[in-house]
Coordinates of C-alpha atoms and ligand atoms in Angstrom, one line a residue:
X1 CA -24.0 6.4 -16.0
X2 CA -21.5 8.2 -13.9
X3 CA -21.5 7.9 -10.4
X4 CA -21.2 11.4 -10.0
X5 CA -24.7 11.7 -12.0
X6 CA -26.0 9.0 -9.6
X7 CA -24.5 11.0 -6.7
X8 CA -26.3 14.4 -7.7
X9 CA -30.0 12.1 -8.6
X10 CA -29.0 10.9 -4.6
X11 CA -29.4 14.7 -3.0
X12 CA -31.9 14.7 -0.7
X13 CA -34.8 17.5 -2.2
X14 CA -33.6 20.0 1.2
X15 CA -29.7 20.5 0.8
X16 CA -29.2 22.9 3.1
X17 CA -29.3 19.3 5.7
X18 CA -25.9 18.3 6.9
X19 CA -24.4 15.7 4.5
X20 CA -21.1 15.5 6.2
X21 CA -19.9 16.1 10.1
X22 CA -16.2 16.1 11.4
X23 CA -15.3 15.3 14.4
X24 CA -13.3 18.9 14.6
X25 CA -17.4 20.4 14.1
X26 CA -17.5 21.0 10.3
X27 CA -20.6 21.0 8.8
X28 CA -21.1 20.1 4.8
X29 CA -24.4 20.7 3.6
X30 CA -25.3 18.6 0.2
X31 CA -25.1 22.2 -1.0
X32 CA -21.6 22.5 0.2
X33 CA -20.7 19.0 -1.6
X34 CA -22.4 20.5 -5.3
X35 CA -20.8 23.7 -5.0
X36 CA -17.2 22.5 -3.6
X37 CA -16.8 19.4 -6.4
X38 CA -18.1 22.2 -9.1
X39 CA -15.2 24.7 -8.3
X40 CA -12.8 21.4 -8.4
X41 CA -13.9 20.3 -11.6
X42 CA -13.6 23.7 -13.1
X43 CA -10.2 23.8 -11.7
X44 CA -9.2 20.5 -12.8
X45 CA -10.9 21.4 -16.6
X46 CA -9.2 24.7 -16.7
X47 CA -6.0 22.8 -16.6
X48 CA -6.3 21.8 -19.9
X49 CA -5.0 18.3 -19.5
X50 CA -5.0 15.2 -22.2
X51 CA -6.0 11.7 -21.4
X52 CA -3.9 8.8 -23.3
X53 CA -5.1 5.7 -25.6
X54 CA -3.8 2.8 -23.9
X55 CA -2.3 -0.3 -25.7
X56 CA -5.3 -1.7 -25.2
X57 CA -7.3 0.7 -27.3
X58 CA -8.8 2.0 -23.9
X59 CA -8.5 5.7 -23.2
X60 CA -7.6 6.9 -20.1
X61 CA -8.4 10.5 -19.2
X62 CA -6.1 12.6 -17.0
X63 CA -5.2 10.9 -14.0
X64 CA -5.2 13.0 -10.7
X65 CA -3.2 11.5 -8.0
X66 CA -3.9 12.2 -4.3
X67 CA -1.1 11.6 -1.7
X68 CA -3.0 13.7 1.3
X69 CA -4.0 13.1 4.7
X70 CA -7.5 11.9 5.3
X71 CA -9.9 15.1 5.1
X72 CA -13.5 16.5 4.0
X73 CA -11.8 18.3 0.8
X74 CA -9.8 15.3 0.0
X75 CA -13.1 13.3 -0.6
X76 CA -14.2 16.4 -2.5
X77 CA -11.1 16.0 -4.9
X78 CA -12.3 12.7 -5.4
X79 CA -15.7 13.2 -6.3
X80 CA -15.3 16.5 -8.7
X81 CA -12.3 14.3 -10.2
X82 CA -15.1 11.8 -11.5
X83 CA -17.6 14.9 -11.9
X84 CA -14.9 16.1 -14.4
X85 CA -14.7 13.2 -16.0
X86 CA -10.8 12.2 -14.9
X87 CA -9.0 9.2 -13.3
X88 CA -8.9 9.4 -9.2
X89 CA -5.8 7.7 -7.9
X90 CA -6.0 7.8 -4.2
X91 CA -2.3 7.1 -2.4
X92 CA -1.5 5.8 0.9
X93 CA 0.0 9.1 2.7
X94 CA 2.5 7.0 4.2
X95 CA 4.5 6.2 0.6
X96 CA 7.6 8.3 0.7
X97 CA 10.1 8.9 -2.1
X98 CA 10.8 5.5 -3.4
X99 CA 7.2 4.4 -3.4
X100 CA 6.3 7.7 -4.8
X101 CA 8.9 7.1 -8.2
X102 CA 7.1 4.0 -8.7
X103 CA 3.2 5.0 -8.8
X104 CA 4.1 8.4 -10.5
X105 CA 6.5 6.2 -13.2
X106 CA 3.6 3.6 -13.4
X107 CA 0.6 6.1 -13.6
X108 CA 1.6 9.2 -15.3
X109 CA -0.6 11.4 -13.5
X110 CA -1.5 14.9 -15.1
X111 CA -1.9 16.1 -11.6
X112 CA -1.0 15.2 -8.2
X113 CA -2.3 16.7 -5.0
X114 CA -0.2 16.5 -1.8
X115 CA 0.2 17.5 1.9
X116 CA 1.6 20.9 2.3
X117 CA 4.6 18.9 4.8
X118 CA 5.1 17.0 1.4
X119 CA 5.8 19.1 -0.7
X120 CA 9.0 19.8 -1.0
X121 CA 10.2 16.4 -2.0
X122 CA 7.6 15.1 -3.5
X123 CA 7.2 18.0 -6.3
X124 CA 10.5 17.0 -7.2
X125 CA 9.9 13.1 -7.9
X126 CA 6.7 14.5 -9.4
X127 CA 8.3 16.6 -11.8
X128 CA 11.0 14.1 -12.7
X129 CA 8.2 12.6 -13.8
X130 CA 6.5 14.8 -15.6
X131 CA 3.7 15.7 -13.6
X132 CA 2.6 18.9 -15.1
X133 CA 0.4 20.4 -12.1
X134 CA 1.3 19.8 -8.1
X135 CA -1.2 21.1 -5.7
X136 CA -0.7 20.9 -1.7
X137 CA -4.0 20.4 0.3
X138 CA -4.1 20.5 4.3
X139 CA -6.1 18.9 6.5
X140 CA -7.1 22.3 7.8
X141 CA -8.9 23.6 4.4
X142 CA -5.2 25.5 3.3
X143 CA -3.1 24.3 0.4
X144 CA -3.1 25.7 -3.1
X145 CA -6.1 23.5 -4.5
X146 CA -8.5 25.3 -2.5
X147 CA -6.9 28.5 -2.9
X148 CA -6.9 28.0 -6.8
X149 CA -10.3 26.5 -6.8
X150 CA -12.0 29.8 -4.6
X151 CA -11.6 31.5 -8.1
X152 CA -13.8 29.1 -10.3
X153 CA -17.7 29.1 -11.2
X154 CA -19.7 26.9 -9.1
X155 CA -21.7 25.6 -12.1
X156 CA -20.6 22.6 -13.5
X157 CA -22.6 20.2 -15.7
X158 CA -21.1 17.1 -15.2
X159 CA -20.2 15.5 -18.7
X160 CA -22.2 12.4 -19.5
X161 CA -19.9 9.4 -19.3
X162 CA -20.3 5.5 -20.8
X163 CA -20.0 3.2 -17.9
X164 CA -17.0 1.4 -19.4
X165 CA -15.5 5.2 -18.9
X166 CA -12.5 4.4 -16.6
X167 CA -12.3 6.6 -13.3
X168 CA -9.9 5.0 -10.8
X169 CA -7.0 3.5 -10.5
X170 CA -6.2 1.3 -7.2
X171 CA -3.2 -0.5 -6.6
X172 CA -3.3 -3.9 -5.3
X173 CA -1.7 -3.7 -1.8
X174 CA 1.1 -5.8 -3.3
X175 CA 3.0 -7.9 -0.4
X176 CA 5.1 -9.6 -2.9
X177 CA 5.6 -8.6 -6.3
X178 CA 5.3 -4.8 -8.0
X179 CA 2.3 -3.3 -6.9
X180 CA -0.7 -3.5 -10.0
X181 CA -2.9 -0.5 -11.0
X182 CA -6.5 -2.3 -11.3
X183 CA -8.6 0.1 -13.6
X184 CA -12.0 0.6 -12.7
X185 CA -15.1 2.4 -14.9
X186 CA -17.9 4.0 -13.9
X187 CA -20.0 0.8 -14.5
X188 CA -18.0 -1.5 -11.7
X189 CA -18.1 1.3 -9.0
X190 CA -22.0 2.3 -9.7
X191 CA -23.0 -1.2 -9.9
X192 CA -21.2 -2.3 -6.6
X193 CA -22.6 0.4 -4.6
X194 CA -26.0 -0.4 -5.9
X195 CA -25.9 -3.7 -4.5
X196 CA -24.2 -3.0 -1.8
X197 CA -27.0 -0.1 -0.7
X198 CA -30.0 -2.8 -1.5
X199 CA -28.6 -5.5 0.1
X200 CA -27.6 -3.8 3.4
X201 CA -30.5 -1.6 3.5
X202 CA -29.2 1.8 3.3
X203 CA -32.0 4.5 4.5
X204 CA -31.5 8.5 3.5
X205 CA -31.7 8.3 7.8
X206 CA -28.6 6.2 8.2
X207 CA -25.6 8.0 9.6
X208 CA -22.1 6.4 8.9
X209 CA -19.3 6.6 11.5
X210 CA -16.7 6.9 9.3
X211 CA -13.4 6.3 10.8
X212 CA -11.3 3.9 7.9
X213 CA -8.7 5.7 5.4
X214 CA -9.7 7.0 2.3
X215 CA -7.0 5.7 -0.3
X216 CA -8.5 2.4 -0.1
X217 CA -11.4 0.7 -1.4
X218 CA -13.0 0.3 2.2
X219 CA -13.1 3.4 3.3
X220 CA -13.6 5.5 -0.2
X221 CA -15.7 3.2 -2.3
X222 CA -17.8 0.8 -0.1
X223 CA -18.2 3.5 3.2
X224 CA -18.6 6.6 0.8
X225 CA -20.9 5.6 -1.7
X226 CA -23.3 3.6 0.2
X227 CA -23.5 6.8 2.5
X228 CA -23.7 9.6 -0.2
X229 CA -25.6 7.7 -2.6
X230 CA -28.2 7.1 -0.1
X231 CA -28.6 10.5 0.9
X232 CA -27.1 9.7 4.2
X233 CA -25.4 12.0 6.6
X234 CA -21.1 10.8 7.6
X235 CA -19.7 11.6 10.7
X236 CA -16.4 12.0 9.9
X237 CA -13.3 11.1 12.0
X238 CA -10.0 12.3 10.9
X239 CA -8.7 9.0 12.2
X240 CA -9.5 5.6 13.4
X241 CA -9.6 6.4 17.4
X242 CA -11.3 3.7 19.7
X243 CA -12.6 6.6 22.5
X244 CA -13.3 8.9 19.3
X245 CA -15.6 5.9 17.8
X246 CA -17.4 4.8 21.1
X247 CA -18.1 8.8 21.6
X248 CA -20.0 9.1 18.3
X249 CA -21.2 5.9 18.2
X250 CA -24.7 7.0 19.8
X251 CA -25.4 9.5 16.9
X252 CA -24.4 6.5 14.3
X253 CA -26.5 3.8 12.6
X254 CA -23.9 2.1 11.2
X255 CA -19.8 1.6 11.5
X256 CA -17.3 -0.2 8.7
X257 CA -14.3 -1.4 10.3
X258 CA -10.8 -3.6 9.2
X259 CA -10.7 -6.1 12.0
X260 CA -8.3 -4.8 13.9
X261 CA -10.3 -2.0 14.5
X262 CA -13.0 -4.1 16.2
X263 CA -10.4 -6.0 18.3
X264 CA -9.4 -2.4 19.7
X265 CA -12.8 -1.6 20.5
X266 CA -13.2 -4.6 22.3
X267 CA -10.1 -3.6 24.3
X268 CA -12.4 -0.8 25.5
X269 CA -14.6 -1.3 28.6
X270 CA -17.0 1.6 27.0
X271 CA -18.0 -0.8 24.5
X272 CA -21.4 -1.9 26.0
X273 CA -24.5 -2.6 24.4
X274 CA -25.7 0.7 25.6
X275 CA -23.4 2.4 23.4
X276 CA -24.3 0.4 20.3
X277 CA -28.2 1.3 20.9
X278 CA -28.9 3.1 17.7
X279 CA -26.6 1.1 15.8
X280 CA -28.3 -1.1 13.0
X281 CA -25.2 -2.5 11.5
X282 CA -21.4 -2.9 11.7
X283 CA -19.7 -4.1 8.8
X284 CA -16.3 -6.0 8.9
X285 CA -13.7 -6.8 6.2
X286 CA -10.4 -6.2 4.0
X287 CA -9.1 -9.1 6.6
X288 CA -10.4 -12.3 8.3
X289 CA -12.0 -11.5 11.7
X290 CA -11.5 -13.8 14.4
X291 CA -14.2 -15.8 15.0
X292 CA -13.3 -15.1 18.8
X293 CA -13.7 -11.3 18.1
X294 CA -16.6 -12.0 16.2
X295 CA -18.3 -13.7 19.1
X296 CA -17.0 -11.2 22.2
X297 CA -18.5 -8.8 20.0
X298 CA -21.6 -10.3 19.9
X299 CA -21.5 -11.0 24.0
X300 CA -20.9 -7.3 24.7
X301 CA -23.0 -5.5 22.2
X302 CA -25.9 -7.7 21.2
X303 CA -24.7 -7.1 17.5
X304 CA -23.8 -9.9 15.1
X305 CA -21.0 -8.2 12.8
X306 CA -21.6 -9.0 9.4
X307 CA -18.3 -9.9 7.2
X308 CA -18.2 -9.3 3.9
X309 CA -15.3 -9.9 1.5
X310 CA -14.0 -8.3 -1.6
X311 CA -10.5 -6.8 -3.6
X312 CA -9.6 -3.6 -4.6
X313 CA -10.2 -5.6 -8.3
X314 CA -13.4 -6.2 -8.2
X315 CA -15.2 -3.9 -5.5
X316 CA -17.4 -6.5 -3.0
X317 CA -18.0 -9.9 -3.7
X318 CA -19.5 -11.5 -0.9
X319 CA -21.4 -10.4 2.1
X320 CA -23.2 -12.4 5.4
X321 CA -26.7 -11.6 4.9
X322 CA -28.1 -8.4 6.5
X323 CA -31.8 -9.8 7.0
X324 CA -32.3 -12.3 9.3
X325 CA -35.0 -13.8 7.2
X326 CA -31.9 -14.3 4.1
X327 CA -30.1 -16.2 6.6
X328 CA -27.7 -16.2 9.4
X329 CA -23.8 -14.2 9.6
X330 CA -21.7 -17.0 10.5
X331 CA -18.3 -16.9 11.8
X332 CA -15.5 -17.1 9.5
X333 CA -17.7 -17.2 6.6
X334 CA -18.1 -13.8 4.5
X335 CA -21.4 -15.1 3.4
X336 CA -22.9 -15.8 0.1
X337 CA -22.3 -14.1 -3.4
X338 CA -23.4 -11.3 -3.7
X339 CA -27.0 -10.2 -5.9
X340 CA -25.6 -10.2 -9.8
X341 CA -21.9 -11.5 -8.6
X342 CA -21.1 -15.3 -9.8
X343 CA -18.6 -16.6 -7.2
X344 CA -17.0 -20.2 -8.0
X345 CA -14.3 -22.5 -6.7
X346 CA -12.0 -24.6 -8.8
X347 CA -9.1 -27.2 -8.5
X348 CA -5.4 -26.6 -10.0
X349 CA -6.9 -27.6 -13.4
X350 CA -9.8 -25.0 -13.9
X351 CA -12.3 -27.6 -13.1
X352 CA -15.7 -26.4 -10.6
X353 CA -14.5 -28.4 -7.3
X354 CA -17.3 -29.9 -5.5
X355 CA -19.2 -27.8 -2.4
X356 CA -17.0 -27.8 0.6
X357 CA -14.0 -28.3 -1.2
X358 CA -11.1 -26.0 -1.0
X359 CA -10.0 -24.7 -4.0
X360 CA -9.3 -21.5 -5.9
X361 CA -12.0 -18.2 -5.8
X362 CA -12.7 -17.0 -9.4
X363 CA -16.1 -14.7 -9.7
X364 CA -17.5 -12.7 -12.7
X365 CA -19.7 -9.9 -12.9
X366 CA -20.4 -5.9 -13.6
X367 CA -18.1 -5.0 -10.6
X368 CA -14.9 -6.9 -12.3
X369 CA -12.3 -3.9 -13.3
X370 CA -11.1 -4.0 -16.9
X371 CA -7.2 -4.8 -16.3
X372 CA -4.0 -3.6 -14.8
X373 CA -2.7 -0.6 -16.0
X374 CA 0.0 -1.1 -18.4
X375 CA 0.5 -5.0 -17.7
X376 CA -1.4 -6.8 -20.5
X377 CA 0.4 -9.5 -19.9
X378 CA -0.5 -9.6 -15.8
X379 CA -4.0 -8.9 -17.4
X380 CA -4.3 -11.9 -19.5
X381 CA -3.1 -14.3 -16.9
X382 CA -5.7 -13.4 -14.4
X383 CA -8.9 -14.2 -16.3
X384 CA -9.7 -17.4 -17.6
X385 CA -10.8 -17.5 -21.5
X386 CA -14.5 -17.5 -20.2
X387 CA -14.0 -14.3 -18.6
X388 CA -13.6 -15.1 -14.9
X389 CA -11.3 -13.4 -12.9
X390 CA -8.3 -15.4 -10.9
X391 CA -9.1 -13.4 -7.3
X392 CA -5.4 -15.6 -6.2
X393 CA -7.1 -16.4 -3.1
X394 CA -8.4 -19.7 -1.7
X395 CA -11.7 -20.5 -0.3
X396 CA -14.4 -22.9 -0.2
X397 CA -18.4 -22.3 -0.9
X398 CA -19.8 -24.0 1.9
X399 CA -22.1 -27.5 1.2
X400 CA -23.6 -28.1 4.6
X401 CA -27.5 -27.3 5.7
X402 CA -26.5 -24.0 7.7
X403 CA -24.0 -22.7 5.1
X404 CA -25.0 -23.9 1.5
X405 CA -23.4 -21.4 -0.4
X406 CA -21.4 -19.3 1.7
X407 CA -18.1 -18.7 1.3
X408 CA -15.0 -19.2 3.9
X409 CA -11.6 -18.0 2.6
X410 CA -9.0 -20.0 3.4
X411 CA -6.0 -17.6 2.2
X412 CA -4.4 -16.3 -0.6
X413 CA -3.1 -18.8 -3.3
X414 CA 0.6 -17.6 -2.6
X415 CA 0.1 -18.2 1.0
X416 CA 0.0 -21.8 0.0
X417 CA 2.5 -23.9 2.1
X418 CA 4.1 -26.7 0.5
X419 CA 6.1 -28.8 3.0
X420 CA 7.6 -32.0 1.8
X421 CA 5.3 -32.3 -1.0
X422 CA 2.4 -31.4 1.5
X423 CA 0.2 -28.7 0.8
X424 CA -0.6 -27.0 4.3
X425 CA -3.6 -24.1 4.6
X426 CA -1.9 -21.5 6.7
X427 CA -5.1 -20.6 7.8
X428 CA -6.4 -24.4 8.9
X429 CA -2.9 -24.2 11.3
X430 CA -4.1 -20.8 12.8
X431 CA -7.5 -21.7 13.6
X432 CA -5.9 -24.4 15.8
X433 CA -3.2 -22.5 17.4
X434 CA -6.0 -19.7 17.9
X435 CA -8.2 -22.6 20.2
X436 CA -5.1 -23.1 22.2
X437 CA -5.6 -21.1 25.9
X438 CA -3.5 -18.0 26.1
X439 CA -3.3 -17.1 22.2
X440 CA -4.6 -14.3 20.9
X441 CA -3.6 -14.3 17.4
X442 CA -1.7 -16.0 15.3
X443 CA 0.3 -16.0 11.6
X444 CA 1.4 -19.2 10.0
X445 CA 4.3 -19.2 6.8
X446 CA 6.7 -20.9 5.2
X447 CA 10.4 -20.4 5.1
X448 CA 13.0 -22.3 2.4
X449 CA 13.7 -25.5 4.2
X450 CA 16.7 -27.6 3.0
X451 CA 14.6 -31.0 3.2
X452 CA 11.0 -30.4 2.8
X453 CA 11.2 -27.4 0.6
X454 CA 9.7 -25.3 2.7
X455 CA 8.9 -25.7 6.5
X456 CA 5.5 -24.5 8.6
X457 CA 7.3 -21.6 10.9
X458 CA 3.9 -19.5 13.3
X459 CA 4.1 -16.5 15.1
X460 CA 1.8 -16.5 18.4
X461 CA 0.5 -13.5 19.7
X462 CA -0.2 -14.2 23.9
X463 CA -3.7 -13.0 25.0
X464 CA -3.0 -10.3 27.9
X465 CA -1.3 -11.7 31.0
X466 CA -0.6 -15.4 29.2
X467 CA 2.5 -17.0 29.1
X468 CA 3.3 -18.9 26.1
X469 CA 6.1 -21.2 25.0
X470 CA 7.3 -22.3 21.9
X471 CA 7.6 -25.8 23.3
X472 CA 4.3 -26.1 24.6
X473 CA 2.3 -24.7 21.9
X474 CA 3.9 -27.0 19.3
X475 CA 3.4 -30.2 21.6
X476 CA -0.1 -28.9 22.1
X477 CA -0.7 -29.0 18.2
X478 CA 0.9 -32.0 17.5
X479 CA -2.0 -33.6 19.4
X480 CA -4.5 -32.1 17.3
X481 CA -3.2 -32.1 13.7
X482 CA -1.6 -34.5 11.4
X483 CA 2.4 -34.1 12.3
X484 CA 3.3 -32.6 8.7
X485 CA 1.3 -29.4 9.3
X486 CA 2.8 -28.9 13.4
X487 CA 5.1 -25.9 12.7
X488 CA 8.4 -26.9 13.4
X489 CA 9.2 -23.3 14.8
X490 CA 7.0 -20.9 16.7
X491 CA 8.0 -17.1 17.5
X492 CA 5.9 -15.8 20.3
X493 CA 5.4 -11.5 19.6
X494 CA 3.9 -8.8 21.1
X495 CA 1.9 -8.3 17.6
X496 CA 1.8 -9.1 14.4
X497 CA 3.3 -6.9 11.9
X498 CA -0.1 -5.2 9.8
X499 CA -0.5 -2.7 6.7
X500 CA -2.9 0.1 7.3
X501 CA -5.9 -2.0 6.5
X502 CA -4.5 -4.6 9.1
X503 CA -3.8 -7.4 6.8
X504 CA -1.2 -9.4 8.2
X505 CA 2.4 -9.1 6.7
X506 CA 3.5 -12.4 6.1
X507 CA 6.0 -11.5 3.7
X508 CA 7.8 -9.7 5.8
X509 CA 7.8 -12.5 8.7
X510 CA 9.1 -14.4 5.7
X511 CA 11.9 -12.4 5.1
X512 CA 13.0 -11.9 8.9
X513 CA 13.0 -15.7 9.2
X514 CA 14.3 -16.8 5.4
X515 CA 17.5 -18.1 6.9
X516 CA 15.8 -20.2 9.3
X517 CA 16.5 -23.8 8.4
X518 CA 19.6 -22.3 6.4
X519 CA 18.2 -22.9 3.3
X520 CA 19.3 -20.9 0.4
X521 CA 16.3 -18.7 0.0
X522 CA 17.4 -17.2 -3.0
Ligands
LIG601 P1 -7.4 -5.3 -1.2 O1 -7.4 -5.3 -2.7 O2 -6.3 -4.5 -0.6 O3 -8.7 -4.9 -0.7 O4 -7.2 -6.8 -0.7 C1 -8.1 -7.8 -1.1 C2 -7.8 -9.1 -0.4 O5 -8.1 -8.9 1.0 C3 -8.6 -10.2 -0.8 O6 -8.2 -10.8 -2.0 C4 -8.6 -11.2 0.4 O7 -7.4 -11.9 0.3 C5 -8.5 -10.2 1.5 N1 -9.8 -10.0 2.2 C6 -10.7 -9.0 2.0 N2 -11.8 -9.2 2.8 C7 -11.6 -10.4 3.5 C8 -12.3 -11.1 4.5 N3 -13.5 -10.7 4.9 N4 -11.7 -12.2 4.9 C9 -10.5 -12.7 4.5 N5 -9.8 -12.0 3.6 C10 -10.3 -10.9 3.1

């Protein structure tokens, strides 16, 4: 089925209701959401585009690109894209020029839709790249795809689609490495949202503080659909704002957050547990949450978050149960699999390790995207011959009474720190320098070492008012953890360097301290 099918089955049976509300006072009926992504999938047909048969055999219908600012019409674009049976390749607003070459290059959008500010320069590299249609949207309702669109019927039968049909494209964040173009169908994005919905409980009464980007699989696939395939009303923030948040937060039921957004409402004194008093749920992931967050959260709002885990690859994997009855959220688990997703761990060889173990995260299921666009090779090596895909993170599926089959993530494969023939969990080292008093945070990596191959280097982040010193935090972990995993350097920062969905940048703590132990890091 296509999700824009299951979107339209979704509309409540009154839609003149409000569907969407901004934080600037916009209202969207459901009525406003079948009429608007009607006169953008007319627009979009009317350009008379071609899809392309991929090496694969696979086709891939037009792509449209969107390199805008976060907005009520931009979501539009996104759903008439898959209403008109097209690609949707949502863009971090943030890439400039250089970024821009590459995912025009690597895509070959038929259209791409762009910020009026953006225009200039980014019509050019889109052109170079033979783009055939540019269109500039605002965040203010102006830009050239509305105005085009005004003039189209809004009547649209939505085409029916297989659900191997491909309709998005995400790139992999990428901190090392070219970025990859994981192709999704209909079928992954439909199925995940199903679950998702079920297995949190999404009511047509629930009302979704949205406040995460929308070029990412957070804050587009997970937020959106469980909202509008519920029939459930968004209050929409332009952006992530802690005082905008705890403001609408009494008219929400539930919030989805990164974890650094939770760690900057905690820095709010507003955030009380009378604020939270309609809330039924608040959802964390795209990074590990502190267990310390996870707990002051608990202390000031009565609420347990619940951490779930997932890739832009494969939609959600894991979640901590929502009913108390399927068990409890634990801290720094992101719970069991989830309903009709197999999750396993296995050593170096491919073989199952045993529960508790630490070893590599493979899973299966309906929500696993078909490949990366235009890397068969890339493709191949991630799935095993049986058909399980190589997530490159590592984890362990817990053994023990409370937390038999959840999973804790210990940090992506590449992460991995070898140290004079050591291996050392980056995140086993920040758990420990997290426990010590006056740290807030913390990022363990290696850097080329000229003796043990690589050496264990942290940055420290001080909690407020602490003063921490490199001496004293390393003699502090030498008494707590075998002498090869102590880093042998600590940088103590005012924060840690994060991507917009606050995943630490290791690599580029790498690269600012590669010359560290003068090794040749080449
Ligand atoms: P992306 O494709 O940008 O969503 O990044 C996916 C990666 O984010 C995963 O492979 C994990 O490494 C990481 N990730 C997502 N959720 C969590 C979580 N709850 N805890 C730890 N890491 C996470």
């Amino acid at each position: 089925m296509n999700v824009f099918a299951a979107l339209q089955a979704a509309y409540p049976a009154d839609r003149s209701r409000v569907a969407i509300e901004t934080d600037t006072g916009l209202l969207y009926t459901w009525q406003d959401i079948e009429r608007a992504t009607a006169m953008l999938a007319n627009l979009l047909t009317s350009l008379d585009l071609h899809g392309r048969t991929l090496d694969d055999g696979t086709y891939l219908p037009p792509v449209v690109a969107a390199h805008t600012d976060k907005s009520v019409e931009a979501l539009l674009l996104y759903l008439a894209t898959l209403r008109a049976g097209m690609v949707y390749l949502p863009l971090n607003p943030a890439y400039r020029q250089a970024e821009m070459d590459y995912f025009l290059g690597d895509a070959q959008p038929a259209v791409v839709v762009c910020a009026p500010a953006d225009f200039q320069w980014l019509s050019r590299v889109a052109f170079q790249k033979r783009v055939r249609h540019v269109f500039t949207l605002g965040t203010d309702r102006t830009g050239t795809l509305l105005d085009r669109a005004s003039f189209m019927s809004d009547q649209h039968r939505p085409d029916v689609f297989e659900s191997t049909s491909l309709c998005a494209i995400l790139y992999t964040s990428g901190t090392t490495g070219r970025s990859k173009g994981a192709l999704l169908t209909h079928g992954n994005l439909l199925s995940n949202a199903r679950t998702l919905i079920k297995h949190w409980g999404w009511r047509p009464d629930d009302v979704l503080l949205h406040a995460l980007p929308i070029f990412h699989i957070h804050g587009l696939f997970v937020a959106c659909h469980c909202a509008l395939l519920s029939g459930s009303k968004l209050l929409w923030l332009g952006k992530f704002e802690p005082q905008a948040v705890l403001q609408h937060l009494p008219q929400a039921t539930v919030f989805m957050g990164v974890p650094t957004m939770y760690s900057r409402l905690l820095a709010q004194p507003g955030l009380t547990r009378s604020a939270c008093n309609g809330m039924r749920l608040f959802v964390c992931g795209s990074a590990p949450l502190l267990p310390s967050a996870f707990a002051d959260f608990a202390q000031r709002t009565g609420h347990t978050i619940l951490e779930r885990y997932g890739m832009s690859e494969t939609g959600m994997l894991c979640s901590n149960p929502y009913r108390p009855a399927d068990g409890p959220r634990l801290a720094g688990s992101v719970g069991p699999a989830l309903p009709g997703v197999e999750v396993r761990v296995v050593d170096d060889a491919g073989s199952p390790c045993p529960a508790g173990a630490v070893g590599h995260i493979q899973v299966r299921g309906p929500n696993v995207f078909m490949g990366y666009l235009g890397m068969p090779d890339k493709t191949a090596e991630s799935f095993t011959d049986d058909d399980w895909f190589k997530t490159g993170d590592v984890g362990k599926i817990g053994a023990g009474p409370d937390d038999k089959g959840y999973v804790s993530i210990v940090g992506r494969a590449r992460d991995l720190i070898i140290t004079g023939g050591f291996n050392v969990y980056p995140a086993e080292i920040e758990d420990h320098l997290n426990q010590l008093p006056g740290v807030a945070e913390s990022a363990v990596f290696g850097v080329p070492h000229p003796d043990f191959g690589e050496g264990v280097v942290a940055a420290v982040v001080p909690q407020p008012g602490a003063h921490l010193t490199e001496a004293g935090l390393i003699e502090q972990t030498k008494q707590r953890i075998a002498n090869f995993k102590v880093p042998k350097r600590v940088f103590v920062l005012a924060e840690l360097p994060r991507n917009a969905m606050g995943k630490v940048q290791k690599n580029l703590l790498q690269k600012e301290h590669a010359a560290l132990f003068g090794a040749n890091a080449g």
